[in-house]
XYZ file of C-alpha atoms in Angstrom:
774
model
C 107.059 44.701 198.758
C 104.928 45.665 195.713
C 105.858 48.899 193.966
C 103.465 51.176 192.120
C 104.987 50.463 188.705
C 106.321 47.383 187.022
C 104.005 44.936 188.728
C 103.659 42.754 185.672
C 107.313 42.981 184.587
C 108.515 40.173 186.862
C 109.088 36.930 184.928
C 106.605 34.169 185.559
C 108.346 31.167 187.191
C 106.788 27.716 186.914
C 104.635 26.925 189.916
C 103.861 23.317 190.770
C 100.847 22.023 192.624
C 103.027 21.345 195.644
C 104.346 24.912 195.655
C 100.801 26.290 195.507
C 99.756 24.249 198.528
C 102.799 25.430 200.449
C 101.978 29.049 199.615
C 98.469 28.581 200.944
C 99.535 26.969 204.181
C 102.481 29.300 204.989
C 101.378 32.529 203.380
C 102.489 34.609 206.376
C 106.145 33.564 205.897
C 106.407 34.345 202.156
C 109.219 36.749 201.320
C 108.433 39.896 199.343
C 109.935 38.620 196.081
C 107.733 35.532 196.191
C 104.641 37.693 196.734
C 105.457 39.691 193.599
C 105.812 36.485 191.603
C 102.505 35.254 192.993
C 100.797 38.469 191.887
C 102.170 38.069 188.385
C 100.922 34.483 188.252
C 97.537 35.590 189.543
C 97.372 38.386 186.964
C 98.186 35.959 184.153
C 95.634 33.388 185.237
C 92.922 35.981 185.860
C 93.559 37.751 182.547
C 93.422 34.446 180.673
C 90.120 33.576 182.324
C 88.629 36.989 181.572
C 89.767 36.834 177.950
C 88.280 33.377 177.504
C 84.982 34.633 178.944
C 85.083 37.737 176.773
C 85.690 35.730 173.595
C 83.134 33.125 174.563
C 80.590 32.831 171.764
C 78.624 29.878 170.506
C 78.587 28.987 166.819
C 75.609 30.048 164.694
C 74.971 26.396 163.874
C 73.999 25.788 167.469
C 70.729 27.591 166.992
C 69.961 26.198 163.550
C 68.522 22.911 164.683
C 65.428 22.086 166.646
C 65.794 22.653 170.403
C 66.422 19.431 172.197
C 65.706 18.377 175.707
C 67.997 20.060 178.240
C 71.067 18.060 179.127
C 73.637 18.527 181.860
C 76.652 20.352 180.360
C 80.068 18.844 180.829
C 81.735 20.353 183.840
C 78.533 21.664 185.421
C 77.599 19.783 188.604
C 74.160 18.257 188.789
C 71.782 20.017 191.165
C 71.933 18.279 194.517
C 74.876 17.110 196.596
C 78.482 17.898 195.766
C 80.184 15.170 193.745
C 82.648 13.112 195.799
C 85.447 13.262 193.210
C 87.574 16.381 192.680
C 87.468 18.427 189.497
C 90.320 20.083 187.665
C 90.450 23.868 187.410
C 90.137 23.696 183.606
C 87.019 21.560 183.906
C 85.453 23.978 186.393
C 86.158 26.951 184.122
C 84.739 25.041 181.159
C 81.604 24.338 183.164
C 81.274 28.032 184.006
C 81.568 28.956 180.328
C 78.898 26.413 179.421
C 76.664 27.714 182.199
C 76.924 31.255 180.829
C 76.013 30.295 177.261
C 73.369 27.623 177.894
C 69.774 28.645 178.483
C 67.311 26.874 180.753
C 65.898 24.934 177.776
C 69.317 23.541 176.903
C 69.753 25.600 173.730
C 73.020 27.442 173.210
C 72.183 30.879 171.764
C 74.677 33.136 170.065
C 76.004 35.154 172.995
C 79.210 36.858 174.066
C 80.235 38.861 177.101
C 80.879 42.604 176.662
C 84.392 43.446 175.462
C 86.957 44.822 177.899
C 89.736 47.305 177.380
C 93.014 47.182 179.267
C 91.820 49.380 182.110
C 88.567 47.431 182.604
C 90.435 44.168 182.642
C 92.875 45.491 185.226
C 89.974 46.614 187.432
C 88.498 43.121 187.390
C 91.860 41.502 188.075
C 92.311 43.827 191.061
C 89.491 42.003 192.821
C 91.606 38.874 192.664
C 94.488 40.865 194.121
C 92.250 41.950 197.007
C 91.344 38.366 197.859
C 94.974 37.290 197.555
C 96.504 40.101 199.606
C 93.959 39.740 202.402
C 95.885 36.638 203.561
C 99.120 38.500 204.163
C 100.645 38.762 207.599
C 98.847 41.474 209.584
C 101.812 43.803 209.878
C 102.515 43.532 206.168
C 98.788 43.910 205.329
C 98.538 47.093 207.425
C 101.500 48.580 205.591
C 100.036 47.757 202.156
C 96.494 48.958 202.934
C 97.740 52.172 204.532
C 99.778 53.008 201.451
C 96.963 52.165 199.010
C 94.283 53.988 201.024
C 96.369 57.125 201.544
C 97.375 57.314 197.867
C 93.796 56.861 196.667
C 92.454 59.397 199.132
C 95.054 61.976 198.147
C 94.488 61.459 194.413
C 90.682 61.673 194.613
C 90.786 64.743 196.874
C 93.056 66.485 194.396
C 91.095 65.452 191.261
C 87.706 66.463 192.653
C 88.906 69.561 194.516
C 87.909 68.489 198.025
C 90.988 69.257 200.122
C 91.601 67.828 203.599
C 88.895 65.214 203.069
C 88.494 61.639 204.176
C 87.381 58.823 201.902
C 85.235 55.728 202.208
C 84.257 53.194 199.535
C 80.886 51.526 199.041
C 78.996 49.225 196.738
C 76.450 51.826 195.627
C 75.266 55.373 196.288
C 72.679 54.162 198.826
C 75.459 53.010 201.139
C 77.094 56.419 200.661
C 73.952 58.112 201.948
C 73.898 55.786 204.957
C 77.553 56.522 205.705
C 77.065 60.296 205.306
C 74.040 60.202 207.620
C 76.081 58.385 210.277
C 78.779 61.041 209.981
C 76.163 63.746 210.404
C 74.760 62.053 213.513
C 78.140 61.532 215.169
C 79.354 65.039 214.337
C 76.253 66.682 215.835
C 75.472 64.203 218.626
C 78.711 62.973 220.238
C 76.755 60.836 222.704
C 75.178 58.782 219.936
C 77.807 56.013 220.160
C 77.154 55.537 223.879
C 73.423 56.239 224.201
C 72.251 55.280 220.702
C 68.967 56.659 219.378
C 68.122 58.221 222.737
C 70.867 60.784 222.157
C 68.876 62.117 219.167
C 65.875 64.232 220.012
C 63.567 63.723 217.029
C 66.032 64.098 214.109
C 64.876 65.511 210.763
C 66.258 64.818 207.278
C 65.412 66.783 204.148
C 65.343 65.679 200.533
C 63.820 67.059 197.349
C 60.869 65.301 195.776
C 62.847 64.117 192.711
C 66.052 63.059 194.450
C 67.243 60.192 196.664
C 64.093 59.583 198.702
C 64.427 55.781 198.632
C 68.087 55.941 199.646
C 67.254 58.172 202.609
C 64.404 55.890 203.669
C 66.779 52.902 203.563
C 69.338 54.760 205.693
C 66.687 55.690 208.242
C 65.587 52.059 208.567
C 69.174 50.888 209.014
C 69.695 53.370 211.840
C 66.368 52.688 213.500
C 64.949 56.130 212.790
C 61.213 56.605 212.209
C 59.967 57.288 208.695
C 58.254 60.516 209.737
C 61.639 62.126 210.336
C 62.060 62.559 206.539
C 60.876 65.859 205.098
C 60.197 66.041 201.348
C 60.926 69.574 200.120
C 58.901 70.656 197.050
C 60.475 72.072 193.923
C 60.687 75.753 193.172
C 58.030 76.998 190.719
C 59.497 77.131 187.229
C 62.965 76.036 188.374
C 63.266 72.726 186.485
C 62.658 70.601 189.589
C 65.260 72.046 191.943
C 64.740 72.258 195.682
C 62.879 75.313 196.965
C 65.435 76.890 199.329
C 62.894 79.191 200.988
C 60.627 76.248 201.797
C 63.588 74.320 203.209
C 64.461 77.257 205.447
C 60.891 77.450 206.742
C 60.812 73.682 207.413
C 64.057 73.830 209.400
C 62.792 76.766 211.452
C 59.502 74.984 212.147
C 61.289 71.810 213.267
C 63.561 73.771 215.605
C 60.501 75.482 217.075
C 58.964 72.047 217.664
C 62.122 70.903 219.495
C 63.245 68.647 216.701
C 66.844 68.303 215.455
C 67.523 69.275 211.797
C 70.253 66.863 210.854
C 70.783 66.060 207.175
C 70.038 67.516 203.701
C 70.582 65.767 200.363
C 71.272 68.133 197.474
C 70.759 67.149 193.866
C 73.674 67.846 191.499
C 72.440 66.036 188.404
C 71.281 62.857 190.150
C 67.622 63.025 189.092
C 66.165 61.573 185.916
C 66.361 64.911 184.111
C 69.687 65.967 185.641
C 68.428 68.899 187.725
C 70.952 70.835 189.850
C 69.996 72.520 193.100
C 71.303 75.925 194.132
C 74.230 74.608 196.167
C 75.562 77.943 197.526
C 72.152 78.935 198.910
C 71.574 75.489 200.392
C 74.974 75.574 202.059
C 74.208 78.925 203.680
C 70.944 77.584 205.088
C 72.664 74.418 206.360
C 75.522 76.324 207.986
C 73.048 78.559 209.783
C 71.211 75.543 211.173
C 74.301 73.335 211.694
C 72.916 70.769 209.221
C 75.041 68.323 207.204
C 74.809 68.916 203.410
C 75.443 65.921 201.175
C 75.685 66.329 197.366
C 75.203 63.582 194.811
C 74.823 63.470 191.034
C 76.613 63.205 187.697
C 77.341 66.924 187.421
C 79.902 66.498 190.210
C 82.103 64.816 187.588
C 82.762 68.293 186.133
C 85.062 68.958 189.104
C 87.606 66.590 187.542
C 87.864 68.802 184.446
C 88.877 71.986 186.279
C 92.584 72.822 186.049
C 92.574 76.181 187.869
C 92.694 76.945 191.567
C 89.681 76.407 193.787
C 88.001 74.104 196.261
C 84.502 72.781 197.074
C 85.102 72.339 200.797
C 83.098 75.484 201.491
C 80.087 74.290 199.467
C 79.153 70.985 201.113
C 80.100 68.486 203.793
C 80.269 65.359 201.625
C 79.954 64.253 198.004
C 79.462 60.837 196.406
C 81.368 59.910 193.222
C 80.152 57.125 190.906
C 83.465 56.678 189.113
C 82.556 53.291 187.685
C 79.730 54.661 185.542
C 81.503 57.965 184.788
C 84.594 56.224 183.413
C 82.785 53.117 182.063
C 85.042 50.871 184.149
C 83.372 47.880 185.829
C 83.464 46.932 189.510
C 84.733 50.277 190.834
C 83.309 51.258 194.236
C 81.270 54.408 194.830
C 83.405 56.939 196.698
C 82.288 59.167 199.553
C 84.480 62.244 200.080
C 83.666 64.084 203.312
C 85.188 66.721 205.520
C 87.253 65.620 208.452
C 85.668 65.911 211.885
C 87.665 66.560 215.026
C 85.783 64.276 217.347
C 87.110 61.656 219.739
C 84.021 59.513 219.328
C 84.346 59.644 215.550
C 87.710 57.882 215.638
C 86.028 54.974 217.384
C 83.225 55.090 214.824
C 85.645 54.980 211.869
C 87.940 52.281 213.250
C 87.592 48.867 211.640
C 89.240 45.864 213.318
C 89.173 43.933 210.008
C 92.138 45.428 208.161
C 91.428 43.561 204.934
C 88.270 45.614 204.393
C 90.439 48.618 203.687
C 91.687 46.897 200.531
C 88.459 47.749 198.705
C 90.258 50.857 197.430
C 92.748 48.703 195.491
C 90.609 48.651 192.326
C 90.544 52.457 192.305
C 94.268 52.590 193.124
C 95.098 50.536 190.017
C 92.499 52.161 187.752
C 93.464 55.757 188.529
C 97.091 54.978 187.713
C 96.164 53.157 184.520
C 94.121 56.124 183.292
C 96.003 59.118 184.603
C 94.441 62.472 185.385
C 94.528 63.723 181.790
C 92.606 60.747 180.431
C 90.049 60.972 183.262
C 89.460 64.636 182.511
C 89.250 63.964 178.765
C 86.697 61.195 179.201
C 84.453 63.393 181.366
C 84.828 66.362 179.008
C 83.777 64.195 176.058
C 80.683 63.097 177.972
C 79.601 66.675 178.731
C 80.348 67.740 175.162
C 78.237 64.880 173.755
C 75.312 66.044 175.917
C 75.667 69.560 174.498
C 75.766 68.294 170.894
C 72.758 66.020 171.399
C 70.810 68.923 172.913
C 71.559 71.070 169.872
C 70.432 68.266 167.546
C 67.165 67.842 169.427
C 66.460 71.570 169.574
C 66.674 71.768 165.761
C 64.277 68.840 165.229
C 60.708 70.097 164.973
C 58.188 67.984 166.843
C 60.341 67.164 169.883
C 59.974 68.515 173.414
C 63.100 68.666 175.615
C 62.430 68.059 179.292
C 65.937 68.672 180.642
C 67.977 71.802 181.166
C 69.936 73.458 178.383
C 73.717 72.942 178.717
C 75.406 76.224 179.478
C 72.143 77.951 180.284
C 71.412 81.296 178.664
C 75.090 82.280 178.572
C 76.012 79.459 176.191
C 79.236 78.690 178.052
C 80.390 75.088 177.878
C 82.456 73.066 180.322
C 85.407 73.281 177.956
C 85.437 77.078 178.337
C 85.975 76.808 182.116
C 88.724 74.195 182.169
C 91.611 76.588 182.696
C 89.675 79.196 184.656
C 89.723 79.437 188.484
C 87.195 76.997 189.908
C 83.728 78.438 190.347
C 81.848 75.339 191.486
C 78.374 76.883 191.510
C 78.758 78.119 187.910
C 80.330 74.842 186.836
C 77.415 72.832 188.215
C 74.935 75.096 186.435
C 76.435 74.706 182.955
C 77.573 71.077 183.286
C 74.369 69.294 182.241
C 74.866 65.533 182.370
C 71.663 64.245 180.777
C 69.208 65.044 177.986
C 65.560 63.924 178.170
C 63.183 64.427 175.256
C 59.958 63.114 173.746
C 57.883 63.453 170.600
C 55.172 66.027 171.178
C 53.746 67.885 168.205
C 50.432 69.206 169.531
C 50.199 72.741 170.846
C 48.897 73.591 174.360
C 45.699 74.967 172.795
C 45.019 71.634 171.130
C 45.654 69.842 174.412
C 43.200 72.149 176.163
C 40.546 71.304 173.573
C 41.248 67.586 173.947
C 41.011 67.870 177.740
C 37.677 69.675 177.437
C 36.372 66.831 175.268
C 37.675 64.161 177.614
C 40.212 62.834 175.084
C 43.432 63.886 176.818
C 43.979 60.540 178.559
C 43.577 58.576 175.340
C 45.900 60.942 173.518
C 48.502 60.650 176.279
C 48.488 56.884 175.888
C 48.828 57.288 172.132
C 51.810 59.635 172.546
C 53.410 57.218 174.998
C 53.240 54.447 172.403
C 54.691 56.730 169.734
C 57.617 57.639 171.977
C 58.214 53.989 172.780
C 58.326 53.271 169.058
C 60.720 56.178 168.472
C 63.040 55.031 171.251
C 63.121 51.439 170.029
C 63.816 52.462 166.427
C 66.654 54.801 167.428
C 68.140 52.125 169.683
C 68.075 49.715 166.746
C 69.458 52.093 164.119
C 71.943 53.992 166.341
C 73.346 51.510 168.874
C 76.347 53.789 169.474
C 74.113 56.324 171.248
C 73.059 54.793 174.540
C 69.386 55.761 174.870
C 66.972 54.715 177.594
C 63.170 54.713 177.441
C 61.842 56.075 180.745
C 58.461 56.830 182.299
C 58.443 60.454 183.421
C 56.191 61.170 186.394
C 54.652 64.226 184.698
C 55.163 63.935 180.942
C 54.810 60.183 180.449
C 57.084 58.117 178.212
C 60.307 59.890 177.260
C 63.772 59.085 175.913
C 66.891 59.736 177.967
C 70.546 60.109 176.954
C 73.131 60.031 179.743
C 76.768 59.279 178.840
C 77.581 58.980 182.559
C 75.538 55.782 182.934
C 76.966 53.653 180.158
C 77.105 49.893 180.371
C 80.238 47.789 180.187
C 81.954 47.967 176.795
C 80.254 51.212 175.689
C 81.913 54.535 174.982
C 80.956 58.155 174.445
C 79.700 58.668 170.867
C 81.911 60.689 168.584
C 80.809 63.858 166.796
C 80.733 61.983 163.474
C 78.453 59.319 164.902
C 76.168 61.954 166.381
C 75.702 63.339 162.846
C 74.408 59.905 161.831
C 72.152 60.002 164.893
C 70.794 63.398 163.822
C 69.897 62.109 160.334
C 68.224 59.005 161.740
C 66.288 61.014 164.319
C 65.053 63.498 161.713
C 63.820 60.643 159.514
C 61.905 58.870 162.281
C 60.387 62.062 163.687
C 59.185 62.870 160.160
C 57.416 59.507 160.075
C 55.756 60.213 163.414
C 54.578 63.626 162.286
C 53.211 62.217 159.024
C 51.438 59.406 160.859
C 49.782 61.828 163.250
C 48.613 64.071 160.394
C 47.322 61.175 158.276
C 45.518 59.676 161.252
C 42.750 62.296 161.005
C 42.193 61.546 157.310
C 42.312 57.844 158.049
C 39.551 58.062 160.641
C 37.316 60.181 158.399
C 37.608 57.759 155.461
C 36.915 54.720 157.615
C 33.817 56.341 159.124
C 32.415 56.894 155.601
C 33.170 53.347 154.436
C 30.373 50.761 154.193
C 32.528 47.714 154.912
C 35.259 49.104 157.222
C 34.786 49.798 160.912
C 37.141 51.930 163.003
C 38.584 50.018 165.980
C 40.043 52.110 168.857
C 43.591 50.968 169.685
C 45.016 53.385 172.279
C 48.112 51.224 172.776
C 49.001 51.193 169.072
C 51.372 53.832 167.693
C 50.424 53.507 163.998
C 47.500 54.854 161.984
C 44.977 52.741 163.838
C 42.859 49.630 163.484
C 40.055 48.688 161.077
C 37.821 45.658 160.704
C 36.405 44.415 157.406
C 32.689 43.715 157.967
C 30.611 42.651 154.908
C 27.118 44.038 154.450
C 24.536 42.592 156.804
C 26.997 40.839 159.115
C 26.633 43.302 161.974
C 22.930 42.470 162.360
C 23.665 38.741 162.795
C 26.676 38.679 165.138
C 26.047 35.249 166.598
C 28.893 33.155 167.958
C 29.250 31.404 164.601
C 29.189 34.729 162.756
C 31.891 36.143 165.053
C 34.074 33.113 164.363
C 33.646 33.526 160.620
C 34.323 37.277 160.894
C 37.544 36.631 162.802
C 38.640 34.121 160.182
C 37.833 36.582 157.399
C 39.936 39.373 158.951
C 42.770 36.978 159.790
C 42.942 35.884 156.151
C 42.772 39.544 155.159
C 45.847 40.376 157.267
C 47.779 37.459 155.780
C 46.919 38.614 152.279
C 47.887 42.227 153.036
C 51.199 41.296 154.646
C 52.303 39.697 151.400
C 52.342 43.209 149.924
C 53.337 45.370 152.914
C 54.631 44.457 156.377
C 52.940 47.549 157.873
C 49.747 45.491 158.244
C 49.579 43.398 161.411
C 46.986 41.348 163.238
C 45.261 43.024 166.162
C 42.373 42.630 168.544
C 39.807 45.224 169.487
C 38.217 45.867 172.828
C 35.317 43.572 171.870
C 37.692 40.622 171.440
C 37.298 40.446 167.641
C 40.172 40.397 165.170
C 41.079 43.593 163.324
C 43.723 44.913 160.937
C 46.364 47.232 162.438
C 47.975 49.798 160.146
C 51.450 50.932 161.160
C 53.530 54.041 160.549
C 53.321 55.894 157.236
C 55.392 58.519 155.476
C 54.360 61.928 154.200
C 53.942 60.584 150.649
C 51.449 57.889 151.691
C 47.995 58.134 150.101
C 45.690 57.022 152.907
C 42.640 56.760 150.666
C 44.491 54.504 148.255
C 45.793 52.456 151.156
C 42.285 51.837 152.460
C 41.049 51.028 148.936
C 43.632 48.250 148.887
C 42.284 46.957 152.199
C 38.722 46.974 150.840
C 39.589 45.299 147.532
C 41.694 42.604 149.173
C 38.951 42.108 151.770
C 36.341 41.542 149.093
C 38.645 39.132 147.275
C 39.259 37.177 150.468
C 35.514 37.154 151.092
C 34.803 35.700 147.629
C 37.481 33.046 148.023
C 36.082 32.083 151.382
C 32.595 31.779 149.829
C 33.883 29.395 147.143
C 35.640 27.284 149.740
C 32.584 27.303 151.974
C 30.381 26.223 149.013
C 32.808 23.451 148.077
C 32.917 22.166 151.641
C 29.117 22.302 151.762
C 28.952 20.243 148.543
C 31.275 17.606 149.997
C 29.292 17.489 153.229
C 25.961 17.107 151.435
C 27.505 14.613 149.017
C 28.484 12.319 151.872
C 24.960 12.548 153.269
C 23.448 11.787 149.831
C 25.748 8.794 149.238
C 24.867 7.355 152.624
C 21.131 7.715 151.950
C 21.374 6.255 148.384
C 23.367 3.226 149.478
C 20.990 2.545 152.351
C 17.971 2.811 150.009
C 19.510 0.492 147.385
C 20.432 -2.003 150.060
C 16.847 -2.089 151.282
C 15.468 -2.417 147.714
C 17.871 -5.241 146.894
C 16.808 -7.059 150.037
C 13.141 -6.995 149.008
C 13.843 -7.789 145.313
C 16.041 -10.808 146.029
C 13.863 -12.094 148.809
C 14.587 -12.744 152.403
C 15.484 -16.435 151.769
C 18.669 -15.479 149.906
C 20.032 -13.801 153.038
C 19.287 -16.636 155.471
C 22.398 -18.724 156.308
C 22.535 -22.239 154.670
C 19.052 -21.781 153.195
C 20.311 -18.835 151.148
C 23.140 -20.939 149.664
C 20.692 -23.641 148.496
C 18.290 -21.032 147.146
C 21.065 -19.239 145.213
C 22.158 -22.634 143.732
C 18.661 -23.432 142.692
C 17.986 -19.898 141.339
C 21.233 -17.949 140.669
C 20.929 -14.112 141.134
C 21.416 -11.800 138.091
C 24.983 -10.646 137.372
C 24.150 -6.907 137.238
C 22.120 -6.649 140.371
C 24.919 -5.674 142.813
C 24.809 -2.390 144.697
C 26.594 0.302 142.724
C 29.184 2.484 144.405
C 29.020 6.278 144.341
C 31.383 9.062 143.204
C 31.063 12.810 143.811
C 31.275 15.025 140.726
C 32.468 18.372 142.135
C 32.180 20.073 138.749
C 28.501 19.319 138.354
C 27.644 19.013 142.037
C 26.034 15.545 141.726
C 26.574 12.062 143.179
C 26.911 9.394 140.420
C 26.960 5.613 140.484
C 30.277 3.979 139.627
C 29.254 1.333 137.083
C 31.188 3.072 134.297
C 34.364 3.216 136.394
C 34.396 -0.506 137.102
C 32.962 -1.591 133.730
C 35.376 0.385 131.535
C 38.238 0.576 134.078
C 38.568 4.341 133.656
C 37.079 7.557 134.912
C 35.124 9.325 132.163
C 33.648 12.766 132.487
C 30.032 12.459 131.368
C 30.323 11.782 127.625
C 33.437 13.843 126.935
C 35.639 10.890 125.967
C 35.289 7.876 123.680
C 35.599 4.186 124.510
C 36.699 1.372 122.162
C 34.358 0.929 119.261
C 33.672 4.673 118.951
C 30.829 4.226 121.349
C 30.060 6.804 124.026
C 29.704 5.459 127.532
C 26.221 5.378 128.932
C 25.129 7.935 131.451
C 25.452 6.641 135.026
C 22.307 4.922 136.143
C 22.023 7.061 139.281
C 22.625 10.806 139.479
C 21.559 12.742 142.566
C 22.044 16.465 143.065
C 23.683 17.323 146.385
C 23.051 21.089 146.254
C 19.747 21.985 144.744
C 20.307 25.611 145.538
C 23.798 25.762 144.006
C 23.846 27.975 140.928
C 26.034 25.677 138.895
C 23.910 22.531 139.508
C 20.423 23.803 138.713
C 20.452 22.361 135.183
C 21.874 19.065 136.349
C 19.214 18.744 139.009
C 16.395 19.404 136.551
C 17.598 16.644 134.223
C 18.216 13.950 136.741
C 14.994 11.984 136.105
C 15.576 12.001 132.297
C 19.077 10.612 132.694
C 17.813 7.824 134.907
C 15.080 6.852 132.396
C 17.545 6.758 129.485
C 19.914 4.599 131.487
C 17.104 2.161 132.293
C 16.073 1.904 128.576
C 19.677 1.194 127.572
C 19.885 -1.567 130.122
C 16.661 -3.193 128.848
C 17.958 -3.219 125.240
C 21.165 -4.928 126.328
């Protein structure tokens, strides 16, 4: 028999492979002492596996090389049929580790699993206990599950102030809604279990427009109820998105008049994106009058665990769902449904489960609650609510931010800490216990927005603000990783940033007050950059509109100053396909040149598909006019460099054409000068023997002089075995080399070759006279 304490204090005896097989085959006959030893062995093996996974991290050298072709890791079976040979447990675990760290391309990135504390590790190990204990003998299993389930139910009912309640455990809150709806049906329609849907005469379910609509739709489909049985109740005007109680009362009365059955209402207690809380006492009065089941869900229900005084919530609702896993940052904990007990014979049949092992799903909570204790649970939840209050105060002091969620404590300024030792007042506690803060950057006044809407610019500005808030959220996430922020898309206000310490991922914790001071400094700095960028954007657009070479490019999805394109004079009138290609190349080179001085310049693309320069965020001290002068000066420099390169490439291209034409012409002239007989086979050999050709009559090669832009013959190169720049050097005998016999200009219009082109005929005549003298 396993006791509540000292589970891991039993020494670990050696277990052989034969003993393990015997335990598997005869598990029903194991004495209690052997079961305790088996649990200790299981805890050791599971903890070792979890620790090895947690510490799993590839070396940085693994990503230094070039990615190779994907290979099958050792220990990982090849896709297809199961291998015929058996594998050792160590090899299987090694294969799992390799599978976690290896990507689809075969590269092993630097990666590690989130760290686990002692409580989180125990919660994961408890799942192994569940699988192990489910094979106990039925009588022994019933005894164990009854003890675990009753203890967990009693502890949760006491912690969350729901006396005389029953408990069920589920994978998520959607299953809780389904379970609560079944309870509502059975409690109001006893004949449902025998007659099914026919026992319900047009049921109706009610939910607020910003609450669990999808969960209620899923529950209706699972029970075979039509979708038109769901009533969406609008929010009260000016009530921060809470359900309009008067509208709900009218809807219930109208459904009763139409011979429908009001059945189920979902109340929001901090479950929405902005953490709104419905008026629970008023909703409960309406539901009691109409005999309707009231189910509450949301993070603000966690505040019940902080109350130390007397009180109960049994008279406020019929059921509540508790997401303890996210509230306590402990993985794999089930979502708990606490509901009032129903004295109904049919309900006992509904709740009975012939599979006893399913009741063990409360074991993870049974171990976790003991490992934490009530004081630590209350402290963790208090810290979460206090962090929300501190973050709200930080945001309210930062000019340029708009807060979309409710103020913690309301107008009274009372915090959750102030009500810990007071008698429980659940309605007041839910009002002041705000579980989430949602904010966004929004500097413009409503008057400015009205003017923008009148000019048709509100949509474009909304997109621009969305991009700015995305940038703000990403920067804060990078600089303050200890504050778990989420970038969300609000249905009304667009992109916003959300802080909720009750939805933290594995390995995260509530930020401390000291860390929140660092968050405040970082937030103030980044908001200042956003405000400066928005103010400088007007100046930026005015300067660009006055510029002769810069064009303003609309970039609604860019959060920085904006986009510009460098367009030289006269290019806009000749935007052919070739001109567009050259313009894209010019602006691409411009971005590369600008990025060498400041990384705020990036490459962009306008709506016309042409390249532009994107300017990012700026500070208050930035001189926008000077910044654009830099863009213009660098653009002109890049333009000049591109002209030189284009001219040089044009010279080379024309030089090749000139060389080809010169060689073809000389070949034809040589053919006519030598005579056709010299080129006839056999006859040419006899003719050359009888009349040998001159030694200097071969076809001269050609070289391209890039400095002068001319094509020259190569007789000097081969005669003097050196390259000589037209007369600048001396040859043996203090005699200057002759000018090449052939000089042809390849770019008559090139500014540097005009003089060379005009003197080409004179150079050729002098070369011919020198040859005659020799």
